[in-house]
PDB file of C-alpha atoms in Angstrom:
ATOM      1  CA  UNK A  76       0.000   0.000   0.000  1.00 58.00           C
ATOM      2  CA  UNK A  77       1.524   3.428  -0.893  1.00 65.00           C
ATOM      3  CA  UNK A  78       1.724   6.413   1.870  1.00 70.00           C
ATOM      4  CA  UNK A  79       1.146   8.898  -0.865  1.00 73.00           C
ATOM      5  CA  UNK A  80      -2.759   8.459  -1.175  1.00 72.00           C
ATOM      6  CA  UNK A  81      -4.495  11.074   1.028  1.00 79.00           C
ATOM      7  CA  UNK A  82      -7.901   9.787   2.591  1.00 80.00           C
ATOM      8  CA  UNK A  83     -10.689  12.910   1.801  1.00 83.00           C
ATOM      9  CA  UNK A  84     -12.189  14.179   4.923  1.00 86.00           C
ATOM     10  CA  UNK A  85     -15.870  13.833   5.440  1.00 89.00           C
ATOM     11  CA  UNK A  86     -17.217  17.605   4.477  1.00 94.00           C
ATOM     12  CA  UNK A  87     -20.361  19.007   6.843  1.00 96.00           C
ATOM     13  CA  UNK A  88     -20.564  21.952   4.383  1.00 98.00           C
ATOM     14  CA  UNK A  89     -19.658  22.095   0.782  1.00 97.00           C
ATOM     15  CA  UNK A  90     -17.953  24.841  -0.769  1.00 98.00           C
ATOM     16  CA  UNK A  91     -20.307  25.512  -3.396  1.00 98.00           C
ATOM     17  CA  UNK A  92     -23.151  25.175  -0.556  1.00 98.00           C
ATOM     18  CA  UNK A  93     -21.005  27.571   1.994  1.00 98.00           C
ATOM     19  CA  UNK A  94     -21.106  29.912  -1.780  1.00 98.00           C
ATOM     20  CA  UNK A  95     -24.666  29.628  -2.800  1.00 98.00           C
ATOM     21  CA  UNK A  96     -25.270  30.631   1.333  1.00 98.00           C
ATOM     22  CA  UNK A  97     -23.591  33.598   0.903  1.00 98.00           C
ATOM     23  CA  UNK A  98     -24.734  34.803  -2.755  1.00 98.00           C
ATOM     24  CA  UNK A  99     -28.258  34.350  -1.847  1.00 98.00           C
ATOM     25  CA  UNK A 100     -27.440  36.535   1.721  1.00 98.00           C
ATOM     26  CA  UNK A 101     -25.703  39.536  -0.628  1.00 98.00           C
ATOM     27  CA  UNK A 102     -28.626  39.251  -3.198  1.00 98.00           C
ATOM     28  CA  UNK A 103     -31.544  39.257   0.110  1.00 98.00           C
ATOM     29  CA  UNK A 104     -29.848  42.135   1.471  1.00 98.00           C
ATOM     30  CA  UNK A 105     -29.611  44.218  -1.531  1.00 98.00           C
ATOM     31  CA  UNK A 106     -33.143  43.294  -2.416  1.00 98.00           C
ATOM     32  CA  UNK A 107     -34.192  44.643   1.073  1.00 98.00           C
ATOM     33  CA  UNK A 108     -31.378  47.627   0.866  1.00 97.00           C
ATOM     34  CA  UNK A 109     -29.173  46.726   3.530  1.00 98.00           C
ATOM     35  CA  UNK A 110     -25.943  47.960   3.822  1.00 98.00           C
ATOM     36  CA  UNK A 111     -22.890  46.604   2.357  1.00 98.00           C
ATOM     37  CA  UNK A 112     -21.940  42.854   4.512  1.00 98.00           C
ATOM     38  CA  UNK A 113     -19.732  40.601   5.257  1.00 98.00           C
ATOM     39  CA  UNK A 114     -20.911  36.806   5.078  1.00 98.00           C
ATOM     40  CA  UNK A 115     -18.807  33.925   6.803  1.00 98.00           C
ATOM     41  CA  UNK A 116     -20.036  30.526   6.798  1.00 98.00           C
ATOM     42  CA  UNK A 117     -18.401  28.188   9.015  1.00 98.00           C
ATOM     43  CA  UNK A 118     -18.571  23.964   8.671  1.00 98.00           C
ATOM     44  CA  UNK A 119     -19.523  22.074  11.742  1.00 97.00           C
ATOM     45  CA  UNK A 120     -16.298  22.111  13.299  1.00 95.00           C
ATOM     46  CA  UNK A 121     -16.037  25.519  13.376  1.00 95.00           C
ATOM     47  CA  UNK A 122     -13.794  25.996  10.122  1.00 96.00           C
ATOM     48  CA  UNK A 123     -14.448  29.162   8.273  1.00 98.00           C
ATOM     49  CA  UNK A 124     -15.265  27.411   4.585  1.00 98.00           C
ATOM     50  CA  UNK A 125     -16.795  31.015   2.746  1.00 98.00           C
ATOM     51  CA  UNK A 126     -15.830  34.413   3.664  1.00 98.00           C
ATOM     52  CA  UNK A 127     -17.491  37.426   1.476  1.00 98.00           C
ATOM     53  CA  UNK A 128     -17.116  41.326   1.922  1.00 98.00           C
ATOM     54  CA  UNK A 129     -18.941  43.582  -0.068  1.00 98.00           C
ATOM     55  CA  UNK A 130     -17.868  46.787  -1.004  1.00 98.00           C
ATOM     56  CA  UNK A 131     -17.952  49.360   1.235  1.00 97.00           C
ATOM     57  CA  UNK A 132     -18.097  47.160   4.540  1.00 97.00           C
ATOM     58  CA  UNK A 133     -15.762  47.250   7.058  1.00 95.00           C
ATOM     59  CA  UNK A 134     -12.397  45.884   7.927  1.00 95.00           C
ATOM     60  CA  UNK A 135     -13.780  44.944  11.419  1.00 96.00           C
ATOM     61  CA  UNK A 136     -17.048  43.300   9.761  1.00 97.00           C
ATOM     62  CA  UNK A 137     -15.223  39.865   8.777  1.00 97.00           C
ATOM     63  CA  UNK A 138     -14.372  38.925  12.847  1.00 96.00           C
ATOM     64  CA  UNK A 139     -17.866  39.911  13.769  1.00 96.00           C
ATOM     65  CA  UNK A 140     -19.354  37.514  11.408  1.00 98.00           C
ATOM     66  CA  UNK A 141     -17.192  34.838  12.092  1.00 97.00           C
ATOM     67  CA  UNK A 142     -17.860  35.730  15.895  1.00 95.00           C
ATOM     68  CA  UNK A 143     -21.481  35.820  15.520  1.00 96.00           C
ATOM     69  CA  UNK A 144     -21.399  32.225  13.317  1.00 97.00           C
ATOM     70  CA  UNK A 145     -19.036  30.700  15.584  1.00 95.00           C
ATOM     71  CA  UNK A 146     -20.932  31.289  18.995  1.00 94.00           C
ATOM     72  CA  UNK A 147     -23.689  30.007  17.296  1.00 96.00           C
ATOM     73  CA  UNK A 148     -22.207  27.042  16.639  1.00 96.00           C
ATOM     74  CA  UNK A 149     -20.054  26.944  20.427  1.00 93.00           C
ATOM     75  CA  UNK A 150     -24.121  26.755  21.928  1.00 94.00           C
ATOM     76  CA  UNK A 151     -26.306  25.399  19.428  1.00 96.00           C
ATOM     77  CA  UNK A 152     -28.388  27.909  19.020  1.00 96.00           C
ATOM     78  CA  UNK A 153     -28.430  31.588  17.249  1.00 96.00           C
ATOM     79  CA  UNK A 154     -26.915  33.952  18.347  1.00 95.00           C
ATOM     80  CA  UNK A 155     -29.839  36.146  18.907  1.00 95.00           C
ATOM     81  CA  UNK A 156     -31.130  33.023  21.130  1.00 95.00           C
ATOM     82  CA  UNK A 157     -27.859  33.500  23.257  1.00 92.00           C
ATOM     83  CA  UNK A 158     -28.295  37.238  23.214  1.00 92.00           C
ATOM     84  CA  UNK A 159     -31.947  36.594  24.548  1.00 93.00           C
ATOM     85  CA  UNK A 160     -31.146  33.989  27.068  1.00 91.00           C
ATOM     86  CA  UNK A 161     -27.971  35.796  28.390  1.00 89.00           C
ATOM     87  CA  UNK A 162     -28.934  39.572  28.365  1.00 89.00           C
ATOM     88  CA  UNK A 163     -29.440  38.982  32.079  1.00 91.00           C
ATOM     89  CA  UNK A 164     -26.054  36.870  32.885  1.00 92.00           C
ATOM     90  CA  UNK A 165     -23.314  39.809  32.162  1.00 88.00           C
ATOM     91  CA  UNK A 166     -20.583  37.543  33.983  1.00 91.00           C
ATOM     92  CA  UNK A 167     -21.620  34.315  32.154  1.00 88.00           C
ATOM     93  CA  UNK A 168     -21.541  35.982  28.801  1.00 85.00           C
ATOM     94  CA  UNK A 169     -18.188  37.604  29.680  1.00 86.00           C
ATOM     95  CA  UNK A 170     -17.092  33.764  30.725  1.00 89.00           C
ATOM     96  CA  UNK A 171     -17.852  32.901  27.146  1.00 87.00           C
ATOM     97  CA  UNK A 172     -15.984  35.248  25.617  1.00 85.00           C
ATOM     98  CA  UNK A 173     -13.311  34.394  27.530  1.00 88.00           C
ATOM     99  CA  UNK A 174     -13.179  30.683  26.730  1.00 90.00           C
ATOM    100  CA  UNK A 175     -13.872  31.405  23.473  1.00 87.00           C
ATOM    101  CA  UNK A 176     -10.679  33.887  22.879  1.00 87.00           C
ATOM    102  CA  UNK A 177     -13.405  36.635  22.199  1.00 81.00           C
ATOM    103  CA  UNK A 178     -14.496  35.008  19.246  1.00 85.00           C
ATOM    104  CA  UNK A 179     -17.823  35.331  20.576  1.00 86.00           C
ATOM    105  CA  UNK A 180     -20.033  37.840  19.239  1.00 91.00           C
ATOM    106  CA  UNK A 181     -23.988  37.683  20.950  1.00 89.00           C
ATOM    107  CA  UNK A 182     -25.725  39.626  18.820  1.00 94.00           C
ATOM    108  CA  UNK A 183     -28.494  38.353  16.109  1.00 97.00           C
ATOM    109  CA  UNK A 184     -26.943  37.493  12.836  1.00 98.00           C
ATOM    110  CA  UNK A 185     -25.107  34.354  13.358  1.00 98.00           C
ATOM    111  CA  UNK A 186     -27.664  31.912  12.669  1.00 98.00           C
ATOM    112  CA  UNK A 187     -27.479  27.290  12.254  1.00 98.00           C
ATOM    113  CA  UNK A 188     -27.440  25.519   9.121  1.00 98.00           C
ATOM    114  CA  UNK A 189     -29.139  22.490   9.701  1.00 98.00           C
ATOM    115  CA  UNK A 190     -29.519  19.594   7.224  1.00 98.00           C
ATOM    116  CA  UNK A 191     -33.136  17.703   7.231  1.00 97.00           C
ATOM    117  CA  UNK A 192     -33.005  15.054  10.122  1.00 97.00           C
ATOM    118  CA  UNK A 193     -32.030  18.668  11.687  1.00 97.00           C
ATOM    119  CA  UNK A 194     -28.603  18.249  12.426  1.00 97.00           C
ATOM    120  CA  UNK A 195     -26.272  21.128  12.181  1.00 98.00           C
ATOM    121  CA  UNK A 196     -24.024  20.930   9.080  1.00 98.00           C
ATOM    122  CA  UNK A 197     -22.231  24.475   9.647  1.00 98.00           C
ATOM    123  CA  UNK A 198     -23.399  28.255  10.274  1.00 98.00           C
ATOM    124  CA  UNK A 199     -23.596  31.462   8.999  1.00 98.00           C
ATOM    125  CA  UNK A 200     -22.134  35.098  10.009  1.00 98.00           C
ATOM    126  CA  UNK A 201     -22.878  38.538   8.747  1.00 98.00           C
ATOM    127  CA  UNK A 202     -22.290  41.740   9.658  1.00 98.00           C
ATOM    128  CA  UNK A 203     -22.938  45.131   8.169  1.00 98.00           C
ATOM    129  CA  UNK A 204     -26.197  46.209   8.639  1.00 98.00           C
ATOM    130  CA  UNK A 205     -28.320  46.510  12.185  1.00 97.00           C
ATOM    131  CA  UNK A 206     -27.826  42.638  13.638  1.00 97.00           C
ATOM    132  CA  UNK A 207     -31.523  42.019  13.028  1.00 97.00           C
ATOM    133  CA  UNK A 208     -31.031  42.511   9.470  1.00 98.00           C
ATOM    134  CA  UNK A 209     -28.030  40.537   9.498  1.00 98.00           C
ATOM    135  CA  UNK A 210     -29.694  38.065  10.595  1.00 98.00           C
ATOM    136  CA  UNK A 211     -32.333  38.142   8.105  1.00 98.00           C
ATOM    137  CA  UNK A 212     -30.110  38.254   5.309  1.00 98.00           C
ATOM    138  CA  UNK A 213     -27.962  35.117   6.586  1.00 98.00           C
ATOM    139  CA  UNK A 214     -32.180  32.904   6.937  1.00 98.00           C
ATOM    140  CA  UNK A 215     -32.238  34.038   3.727  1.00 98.00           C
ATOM    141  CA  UNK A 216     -29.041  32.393   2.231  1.00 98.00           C
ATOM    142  CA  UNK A 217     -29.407  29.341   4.376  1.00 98.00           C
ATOM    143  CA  UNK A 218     -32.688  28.378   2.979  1.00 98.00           C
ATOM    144  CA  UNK A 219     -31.843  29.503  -0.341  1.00 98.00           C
ATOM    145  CA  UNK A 220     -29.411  26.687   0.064  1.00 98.00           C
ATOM    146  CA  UNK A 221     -31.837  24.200   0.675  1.00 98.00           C
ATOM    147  CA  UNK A 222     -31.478  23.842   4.358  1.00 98.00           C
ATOM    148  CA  UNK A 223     -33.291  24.809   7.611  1.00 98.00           C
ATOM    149  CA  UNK A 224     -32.049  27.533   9.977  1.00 98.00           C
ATOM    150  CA  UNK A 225     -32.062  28.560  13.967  1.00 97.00           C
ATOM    151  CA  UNK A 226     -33.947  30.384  13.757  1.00 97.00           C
ATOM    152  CA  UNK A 227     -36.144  29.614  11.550  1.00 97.00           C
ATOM    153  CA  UNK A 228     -37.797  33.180  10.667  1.00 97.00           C
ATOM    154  CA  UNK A 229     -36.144  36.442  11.369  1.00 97.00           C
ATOM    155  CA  UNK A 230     -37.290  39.268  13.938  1.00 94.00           C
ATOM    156  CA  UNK A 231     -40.836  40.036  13.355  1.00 95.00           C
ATOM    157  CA  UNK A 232     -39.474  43.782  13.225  1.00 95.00           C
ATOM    158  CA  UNK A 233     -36.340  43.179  11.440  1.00 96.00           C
ATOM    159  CA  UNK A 234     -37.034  45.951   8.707  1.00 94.00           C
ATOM    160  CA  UNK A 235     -37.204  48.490  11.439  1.00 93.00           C
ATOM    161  CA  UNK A 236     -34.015  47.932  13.387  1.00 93.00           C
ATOM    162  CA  UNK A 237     -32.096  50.154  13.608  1.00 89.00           C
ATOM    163  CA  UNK A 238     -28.031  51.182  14.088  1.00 81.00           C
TER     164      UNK A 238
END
């Protein structure tokens, strides 16, 4: 048997899924005229796969998104389910953010990927806009990929919110 065959890894999120996430979040957010954003979408280990900036976003954009996907992922849930659930616990959010090297970002717009036995396959990022319209923008490319998200609607008053 030769040592030069390399075994393929088992993939949780395709590249040309992780791409067809983030197209679909750039072409929801200009359809709803958000401002420019920054897409990451992460596999289920936590590996960025996808990162996108549009023009005109921000240098500090791309670690948000990753921060808001990869809490997400950290707690299996969205990240505006962790802001929710922790907007009361200042010293356990702070204890997250320090196990998590402040990659931790608990704000709405990280939101799960989940395949259809519901199983999360990855997660998506994005930052640009006001977080609830992140996080509408990153539904939007998830299911545009053919998968389900957490959540699985945005904000009921996501076109309102505000910087």
């Amino acid at each position: 048997m030769s040592d030069h065959f390399v075994h393929r890894l088992q993939v949780s999120m395709p590249l040309k899924t992780a791409e067809t996430i983030a197209d679909a979040a750039f072409k929801a957010g200009a359809e709803a005229g958000l401002l420019p954003l920054t897409v990451a979408v992460l596999d289920a280990g936590g590996n960025l796969v996808v990162l996108k900036r549009q023009d005109g976003s921000g240098i500090l954009r791309a670690d948000i998104a990753i921060g808001k996907a990869w809490g997400a992922l950290g707690m299996g849930i969205s990240s505006r389910t962790i802001r929710d659930r922790l907007k009361d616990r200042p010293a356990f959010q702070g204890a997250l953010a320090a196990a998590s090297d402040g990659r931790f970002v608990p704000v709405p717009g990280g939101v799960l990927a989940l395949n259809a036995a519901g199983e999360v396959v990855g997660a998506v990022g994005i930052s640009g806009d006001a977080s609830d319209k992140d996080e509408y923008a990153a539904i939007a490319g998830v299911h545009a990929a053919g998968l389900k998200s957490h959540p699985e609607q945005p904000a009921a008053n996501w076109r309102d919110a505000g910087l």
